[in-house]
Amino acid sequence: MRAIIILCLFSVISAKAEDIGLWTDSNIINSRLSYEVYHTTEEIDNYLKEIAKTYPNVAKLETPSKSFNGRPINLLKVSTTNFEDQSKPIILIDGGMHGREWLTIPPVTYAIHKLVENVTEPDLLDKFDWIFLPMANPDSYNFSIVSSVVWQKTRSTDNHPLSLVCLGADMDRNFEFAWRPIDLDGTPCTPLYSGNRPFSEIETRNLRDIIHENLNRLRVYISFDSFGSKVLYPWGHEPILSTQALGLHTVGVAMAEAMNKYAEDNNHPFPLGYSVGSEAIMRGYNVGGMSTDYAHSVGVFLTYKIEVHGFFGGYFQAPRYIIPTVLETWEGIVAGARRAYTLF
């Protein structure tokens, strides 16, 4: 196992910008944020600030909360009507829920790029308002980038007497829907620790509050995760289908087909395409306390976890795979939003 991790880390560290160019669309991104490298928390936050400053008529930066360690948890609202048109559905997209899943953040910032810096699908701005949360768990991402690449939990120290040495909780097992302790004694010394109670983590509470503050218009929630090449929808806590399964599956298929077609048309390197289904059924095991299940349970019609590819390094994808990933996922977002709009 240790040898595999070292090999994966070598893949991440050794990849260079000139490695890009393996596929036909490798040089088409002209953004303020490079997609040839992974960025620090500060670089991502600065990008959000610059977008809001440069495009004040469409983009607004908000910091509704700070992380356990005091980092801003920034979100960007994108709207042509300043979020004042109550008839427009809202789409919420997040990434970076687990620190080591670096590749889940670029699809979120690239979606911002496509709706603000390089608009090629103006109908998505006409029909929807958008909320982007690129780093839902900035402490975890920062610690993974700077200190321990395998880290995935939050960095809190107040869950348990052992939390001073076994920090944090798994943010995506900490929501108040089918929440359950990961084991009987609730020890925090496991990467899957779900916290000592639902919403024990400030990062989880922050996302909860964003959902509820926009619940009257929030129709689609997409959370990027790693890894698995899947588009997953509720339920994940047990292998049953939501009463909204038809709509969920229809939009999920639209996203997967668009991503797979784009990858095939542009000679992307991933050997398998995205598959679609109910999360617990697709995984073959149950997980409680997830954000997508929680959002769906409180009334968000369409909620998805998009697990990006992990063929060449698992969680530790080399930078040269960022560009094909964000180009594919944007196609999925476009197709999913357009298909979803026909269901409202």
Protein backbone atom coordinates (compact mmCIF):
# COMPACT_ATOMS: atom_id res chain seq x y z
CA MET A 1 0.00 0.00 0.00
CA ARG A 2 2.80 2.40 0.91
CA ALA A 3 4.51 1.70 -2.41
CA ILE A 4 1.29 2.50 -4.28
CA ILE A 5 0.91 5.84 -2.47
CA ILE A 6 4.54 6.77 -3.18
CA LEU A 7 4.10 5.89 -6.84
CA CYS A 8 0.94 8.01 -7.05
CA LEU A 9 2.63 10.94 -5.34
CA PHE A 10 5.54 10.70 -7.76
CA SER A 11 3.03 10.87 -10.59
CA VAL A 12 1.53 14.07 -9.17
CA ILE A 13 4.83 15.76 -8.37
CA SER A 14 6.66 14.81 -11.57
CA ALA A 15 3.97 15.87 -14.04
CA LYS A 16 4.83 19.09 -15.87
CA ALA A 17 2.92 21.51 -18.01
CA GLU A 18 4.60 20.20 -21.15
CA ASP A 19 3.06 16.77 -20.49
CA ILE A 20 -0.24 18.30 -21.62
CA GLY A 21 -1.07 17.93 -25.29
CA LEU A 22 -2.05 14.27 -25.36
CA TRP A 23 -5.56 15.04 -26.55
CA THR A 24 -7.11 17.26 -29.18
CA ASP A 25 -8.55 19.99 -26.92
CA SER A 26 -5.61 20.38 -24.55
CA ASN A 27 -4.80 24.04 -25.17
CA ILE A 28 -8.16 25.77 -25.35
CA ILE A 29 -8.50 27.17 -21.80
CA ASN A 30 -7.63 30.85 -21.42
CA SER A 31 -8.50 31.63 -17.82
CA ARG A 32 -7.10 33.74 -15.00
CA LEU A 33 -6.62 30.43 -13.18
CA SER A 34 -4.30 27.89 -14.77
CA TYR A 35 -5.54 24.33 -15.30
CA GLU A 36 -2.07 22.91 -15.73
CA VAL A 37 -1.33 22.77 -11.98
CA TYR A 38 -3.12 22.33 -8.67
CA HIS A 39 -3.49 25.56 -6.73
CA THR A 40 -3.19 26.60 -3.09
CA THR A 41 -6.17 27.75 -1.06
CA GLU A 42 -4.91 31.32 -1.34
CA GLU A 43 -4.63 31.16 -5.12
CA ILE A 44 -8.17 29.84 -5.44
CA ASP A 45 -9.55 32.47 -3.08
CA ASN A 46 -7.71 35.19 -4.98
CA TYR A 47 -9.25 33.93 -8.22
CA LEU A 48 -12.74 34.22 -6.74
CA LYS A 49 -11.97 37.74 -5.52
CA GLU A 50 -10.63 38.77 -8.92
CA ILE A 51 -13.67 37.40 -10.73
CA ALA A 52 -16.02 39.28 -8.40
CA LYS A 53 -14.01 42.50 -8.80
CA THR A 54 -13.72 42.26 -12.59
CA TYR A 55 -17.31 41.19 -13.28
CA PRO A 56 -19.42 42.92 -10.58
CA ASN A 57 -22.56 42.86 -12.72
CA VAL A 58 -22.68 39.08 -12.77
CA ALA A 59 -20.47 37.73 -9.95
CA LYS A 60 -20.66 38.36 -6.22
CA LEU A 61 -18.25 36.98 -3.62
CA GLU A 62 -19.59 36.01 -0.20
CA THR A 63 -17.91 34.53 2.86
CA PRO A 64 -20.76 33.12 4.94
CA SER A 65 -18.46 31.32 7.36
CA LYS A 66 -14.90 30.47 8.31
CA SER A 67 -13.38 27.05 8.76
CA PHE A 68 -12.35 25.56 12.10
CA ASN A 69 -8.88 27.03 11.61
CA GLY A 70 -10.21 30.41 10.55
CA ARG A 71 -9.89 30.18 6.77
CA PRO A 72 -12.62 31.90 4.74
CA ILE A 73 -15.11 29.53 3.15
CA ASN A 74 -15.80 31.60 0.07
CA LEU A 75 -18.65 31.15 -2.34
CA LEU A 76 -19.35 32.91 -5.62
CA LYS A 77 -22.85 33.77 -6.76
CA VAL A 78 -23.30 34.15 -10.50
CA SER A 79 -26.45 35.80 -11.81
CA THR A 80 -27.50 38.24 -14.51
CA THR A 81 -30.34 39.46 -12.29
CA ASN A 82 -28.48 39.87 -8.98
CA PHE A 83 -30.40 36.91 -7.52
CA GLU A 84 -33.54 39.08 -7.52
CA ASP A 85 -35.56 37.14 -10.11
CA GLN A 86 -37.51 34.73 -7.94
CA SER A 87 -38.61 32.73 -10.96
CA LYS A 88 -35.09 31.48 -11.75
CA PRO A 89 -34.05 28.10 -10.32
CA ILE A 90 -30.73 27.96 -8.48
CA ILE A 91 -27.97 25.44 -9.11
CA LEU A 92 -25.45 24.86 -6.31
CA ILE A 93 -22.10 23.22 -7.12
CA ASP A 94 -19.38 22.38 -4.61
CA GLY A 95 -16.01 20.63 -4.50
CA GLY A 96 -13.15 20.02 -2.12
CA MET A 97 -15.19 18.31 0.57
CA HIS A 98 -12.30 15.92 1.21
CA GLY A 99 -8.80 17.40 1.30
CA ARG A 100 -6.99 14.77 -0.73
CA GLU A 101 -9.48 14.94 -3.57
CA TRP A 102 -7.69 17.78 -5.33
CA LEU A 103 -9.31 17.06 -8.68
CA THR A 104 -12.79 17.93 -7.35
CA ILE A 105 -12.01 21.65 -7.14
CA PRO A 106 -11.05 22.49 -10.77
CA PRO A 107 -14.47 21.47 -12.21
CA VAL A 108 -16.08 24.08 -9.94
CA THR A 109 -13.72 26.91 -10.84
CA TYR A 110 -13.91 25.97 -14.51
CA ALA A 111 -17.69 26.24 -14.40
CA ILE A 112 -17.22 29.76 -13.04
CA HIS A 113 -14.86 30.46 -15.94
CA LYS A 114 -17.47 29.28 -18.46
CA LEU A 115 -20.28 31.34 -16.95
CA VAL A 116 -18.28 34.53 -16.36
CA GLU A 117 -15.00 34.76 -18.25
CA ASN A 118 -15.78 32.81 -21.40
CA VAL A 119 -19.53 32.54 -21.86
CA THR A 120 -20.46 30.13 -24.64
CA GLU A 121 -23.79 28.93 -23.19
CA PRO A 122 -25.65 32.17 -22.35
CA ASP A 123 -28.94 30.30 -21.93
CA LEU A 124 -27.59 28.89 -18.66
CA LEU A 125 -27.32 32.44 -17.31
CA ASP A 126 -30.73 33.38 -18.66
CA LYS A 127 -32.44 30.38 -17.06
CA PHE A 128 -30.54 29.87 -13.78
CA ASP A 129 -28.82 31.55 -10.90
CA TRP A 130 -25.66 29.79 -9.72
CA ILE A 131 -23.82 29.29 -6.43
CA PHE A 132 -20.27 27.91 -6.45
CA LEU A 133 -18.41 26.63 -3.40
CA PRO A 134 -15.04 25.45 -4.76
CA MET A 135 -13.49 24.61 -1.38
CA ALA A 136 -16.14 23.34 0.99
CA ASN A 137 -13.41 22.17 3.39
CA PRO A 138 -10.43 24.53 2.96
CA ASP A 139 -8.54 23.42 6.09
CA SER A 140 -8.48 19.87 4.81
CA TYR A 141 -7.41 20.83 1.31
CA ASN A 142 -4.67 23.08 2.63
CA PHE A 143 -3.34 20.38 4.97
CA SER A 144 -3.33 17.86 2.13
CA ILE A 145 -1.49 20.24 -0.20
CA VAL A 146 1.05 21.41 2.39
CA SER A 147 1.56 18.59 4.89
CA SER A 148 -0.15 15.24 4.29
CA VAL A 149 -1.43 14.43 0.83
CA VAL A 150 -3.69 11.60 2.04
CA TRP A 151 -5.66 13.74 4.52
CA GLN A 152 -9.42 13.83 3.91
CA LYS A 153 -11.24 14.89 7.11
CA THR A 154 -11.79 18.33 8.59
CA ARG A 155 -9.18 19.66 11.02
CA SER A 156 -11.35 20.13 14.12
CA THR A 157 -10.14 19.16 17.59
CA ASP A 158 -13.38 19.33 19.60
CA ASN A 159 -15.22 16.12 18.71
CA HIS A 160 -13.70 13.69 21.20
CA PRO A 161 -10.96 13.52 23.88
CA LEU A 162 -8.77 11.85 21.27
CA SER A 163 -9.42 14.59 18.70
CA LEU A 164 -6.29 16.45 19.77
CA VAL A 165 -4.28 13.64 18.18
CA CYS A 166 -6.92 12.24 15.79
CA LEU A 167 -8.28 15.42 14.25
CA GLY A 168 -11.43 16.05 12.30
CA ALA A 169 -14.44 14.24 10.89
CA ASP A 170 -15.50 13.13 7.44
CA MET A 171 -17.54 16.09 6.28
CA ASP A 172 -19.65 13.98 3.94
CA ARG A 173 -20.78 11.69 6.75
CA ASN A 174 -21.68 14.55 9.10
CA PHE A 175 -25.04 15.71 7.74
CA GLU A 176 -28.25 15.11 9.65
CA PHE A 177 -29.81 12.47 7.45
CA ALA A 178 -29.34 8.81 8.32
CA TRP A 179 -26.31 9.96 10.31
CA ARG A 180 -24.60 7.14 12.17
CA PRO A 181 -21.35 6.70 14.07
CA ILE A 182 -18.80 4.82 12.01
CA ASP A 183 -18.30 2.29 14.82
CA LEU A 184 -19.76 1.57 18.23
CA ASP A 185 -17.20 3.44 20.29
CA GLY A 186 -17.15 6.45 17.95
CA THR A 187 -13.37 6.68 17.85
CA PRO A 188 -12.11 9.63 15.80
CA CYS A 189 -8.96 7.77 14.74
CA THR A 190 -10.38 6.62 11.42
CA PRO A 191 -10.61 8.60 8.16
CA LEU A 192 -14.33 7.79 8.04
CA TYR A 193 -15.19 9.21 11.47
CA SER A 194 -18.60 10.86 11.18
CA GLY A 195 -18.29 13.24 14.13
CA ASN A 196 -19.76 13.01 17.61
CA ARG A 197 -23.11 14.30 16.34
CA PRO A 198 -24.68 15.52 13.09
CA PHE A 199 -23.38 18.94 12.03
CA SER A 200 -20.54 18.82 14.53
CA GLU A 201 -18.29 20.45 11.89
CA ILE A 202 -18.51 24.13 11.07
CA GLU A 203 -17.86 23.33 7.40
CA THR A 204 -20.89 21.03 7.35
CA ARG A 205 -23.06 23.61 9.07
CA ASN A 206 -21.95 26.19 6.53
CA LEU A 207 -23.11 24.06 3.60
CA ARG A 208 -26.33 23.24 5.42
CA ASP A 209 -27.05 26.94 5.87
CA ILE A 210 -26.34 27.69 2.18
CA ILE A 211 -28.85 24.99 1.21
CA HIS A 212 -31.56 26.30 3.54
CA GLU A 213 -31.04 29.96 2.71
CA ASN A 214 -31.75 29.18 -0.95
CA LEU A 215 -34.19 26.31 -0.53
CA ASN A 216 -37.15 28.10 -2.08
CA ARG A 217 -35.38 28.19 -5.46
CA LEU A 218 -32.63 25.58 -5.13
CA ARG A 219 -33.46 22.85 -7.66
CA VAL A 220 -30.11 21.26 -8.51
CA TYR A 221 -27.16 20.43 -6.26
CA ILE A 222 -23.98 18.86 -7.64
CA SER A 223 -21.10 17.82 -5.38
CA PHE A 224 -17.84 16.77 -7.02
CA ASP A 225 -16.17 13.79 -5.40
CA SER A 226 -13.27 11.45 -6.11
CA PHE A 227 -12.97 8.91 -7.48
CA GLY A 228 -15.08 6.41 -9.43
CA SER A 229 -16.32 7.74 -12.80
CA LYS A 230 -19.92 7.80 -11.60
CA VAL A 231 -22.92 10.10 -11.49
CA LEU A 232 -24.69 9.16 -8.25
CA TYR A 233 -28.04 10.28 -6.88
CA PRO A 234 -30.04 9.46 -3.70
CA TRP A 235 -30.32 7.39 -1.84
CA GLY A 236 -26.95 6.49 -0.40
CA HIS A 237 -28.00 5.51 3.12
CA GLU A 238 -29.77 2.36 1.93
CA PRO A 239 -30.33 0.62 -1.43
CA ILE A 240 -33.72 2.10 -2.27
CA LEU A 241 -34.85 4.59 -4.88
CA SER A 242 -36.10 8.10 -4.24
CA THR A 243 -39.67 8.88 -5.20
CA GLN A 244 -38.04 11.32 -7.64
CA ALA A 245 -35.88 8.59 -9.16
CA LEU A 246 -37.19 9.02 -12.71
CA GLY A 247 -36.21 12.69 -12.85
CA LEU A 248 -32.94 12.03 -11.07
CA HIS A 249 -32.00 9.26 -13.48
CA THR A 250 -33.06 11.20 -16.57
CA VAL A 251 -30.87 14.19 -15.73
CA GLY A 252 -28.06 11.95 -14.52
CA VAL A 253 -28.03 10.08 -17.82
CA ALA A 254 -27.97 13.38 -19.73
CA MET A 255 -24.86 14.44 -17.79
CA ALA A 256 -23.07 11.12 -18.20
CA GLU A 257 -23.81 10.83 -21.90
CA ALA A 258 -22.56 14.36 -22.56
CA MET A 259 -19.34 13.75 -20.64
CA ASN A 260 -18.72 10.42 -22.31
CA LYS A 261 -19.39 11.76 -25.80
CA TYR A 262 -17.07 14.72 -25.28
CA ALA A 263 -14.31 12.42 -24.02
CA GLU A 264 -14.67 10.11 -27.00
CA ASP A 265 -14.81 12.93 -29.54
CA ASN A 266 -11.62 14.50 -28.15
CA ASN A 267 -9.54 11.39 -27.55
CA HIS A 268 -9.48 11.75 -23.80
CA PRO A 269 -7.35 9.16 -22.02
CA PHE A 270 -9.85 7.63 -19.61
CA PRO A 271 -10.62 4.01 -20.55
CA LEU A 272 -14.13 3.92 -19.08
CA GLY A 273 -16.95 6.44 -19.18
CA TYR A 274 -19.28 7.67 -16.46
CA SER A 275 -22.03 5.36 -15.23
CA VAL A 276 -25.26 6.49 -13.54
CA GLY A 277 -27.38 5.26 -10.68
CA SER A 278 -28.65 5.42 -7.13
CA GLU A 279 -25.64 5.71 -4.82
CA ALA A 280 -26.11 2.80 -2.40
CA ILE A 281 -27.10 0.46 -5.22
CA MET A 282 -24.17 1.50 -7.39
CA ARG A 283 -21.63 1.29 -4.57
CA GLY A 284 -22.93 -1.91 -3.04
CA TYR A 285 -22.78 -0.50 0.50
CA ASN A 286 -24.61 2.12 2.55
CA VAL A 287 -23.30 5.48 3.81
CA GLY A 288 -25.24 7.82 6.06
CA GLY A 289 -24.88 11.54 6.68
CA MET A 290 -24.08 12.61 3.11
CA SER A 291 -24.73 16.09 1.74
CA THR A 292 -26.57 14.90 -1.38
CA ASP A 293 -28.97 12.74 0.63
CA TYR A 294 -29.50 15.55 3.13
CA ALA A 295 -30.22 18.15 0.46
CA HIS A 296 -32.66 15.81 -1.27
CA SER A 297 -34.39 15.01 2.03
CA VAL A 298 -35.08 18.70 2.75
CA GLY A 299 -36.56 19.34 -0.69
CA VAL A 300 -33.88 19.80 -3.35
CA PHE A 301 -35.28 17.96 -6.35
CA LEU A 302 -32.09 16.95 -8.16
CA THR A 303 -28.96 16.16 -6.15
CA TYR A 304 -25.87 14.44 -7.53
CA LYS A 305 -22.43 13.33 -6.56
CA ILE A 306 -20.17 13.31 -9.61
CA GLU A 307 -17.18 11.10 -8.92
CA VAL A 308 -14.42 12.15 -11.27
CA HIS A 309 -12.05 9.69 -12.90
CA GLY A 310 -9.29 8.00 -10.95
CA PHE A 311 -7.69 5.70 -13.49
CA PHE A 312 -4.19 7.14 -13.34
CA GLY A 313 -3.46 7.60 -9.66
CA GLY A 314 -6.73 7.27 -7.79
CA TYR A 315 -7.12 10.30 -5.52
CA PHE A 316 -3.72 11.54 -6.63
CA GLN A 317 -4.26 12.43 -10.26
CA ALA A 318 -1.35 14.07 -12.06
CA PRO A 319 -1.94 17.69 -13.17
CA ARG A 320 -2.07 16.69 -16.84
CA TYR A 321 -5.49 15.14 -16.18
CA ILE A 322 -7.05 18.37 -14.90
CA ILE A 323 -7.86 19.78 -18.34
CA PRO A 324 -9.66 16.74 -19.78
CA THR A 325 -11.57 16.37 -16.51
CA VAL A 326 -12.87 19.95 -16.40
CA LEU A 327 -13.78 19.97 -20.08
CA GLU A 328 -15.79 16.79 -19.67
CA THR A 329 -17.51 17.84 -16.45
CA TRP A 330 -18.53 21.18 -17.96
CA GLU A 331 -20.26 19.34 -20.77
CA GLY A 332 -22.06 17.32 -18.12
CA ILE A 333 -23.14 20.42 -16.24
CA VAL A 334 -24.46 22.02 -19.43
CA ALA A 335 -26.44 18.94 -20.46
CA GLY A 336 -27.72 18.34 -16.94
CA ALA A 337 -28.89 21.92 -16.45
CA ARG A 338 -30.68 22.00 -19.80
CA ARG A 339 -32.38 18.66 -19.17
CA ALA A 340 -33.31 19.65 -15.63
CA TYR A 341 -34.94 22.86 -16.83
CA THR A 342 -37.47 20.84 -18.83
CA LEU A 343 -38.61 19.14 -15.61
CA PHE A 344 -39.40 22.25 -13.57
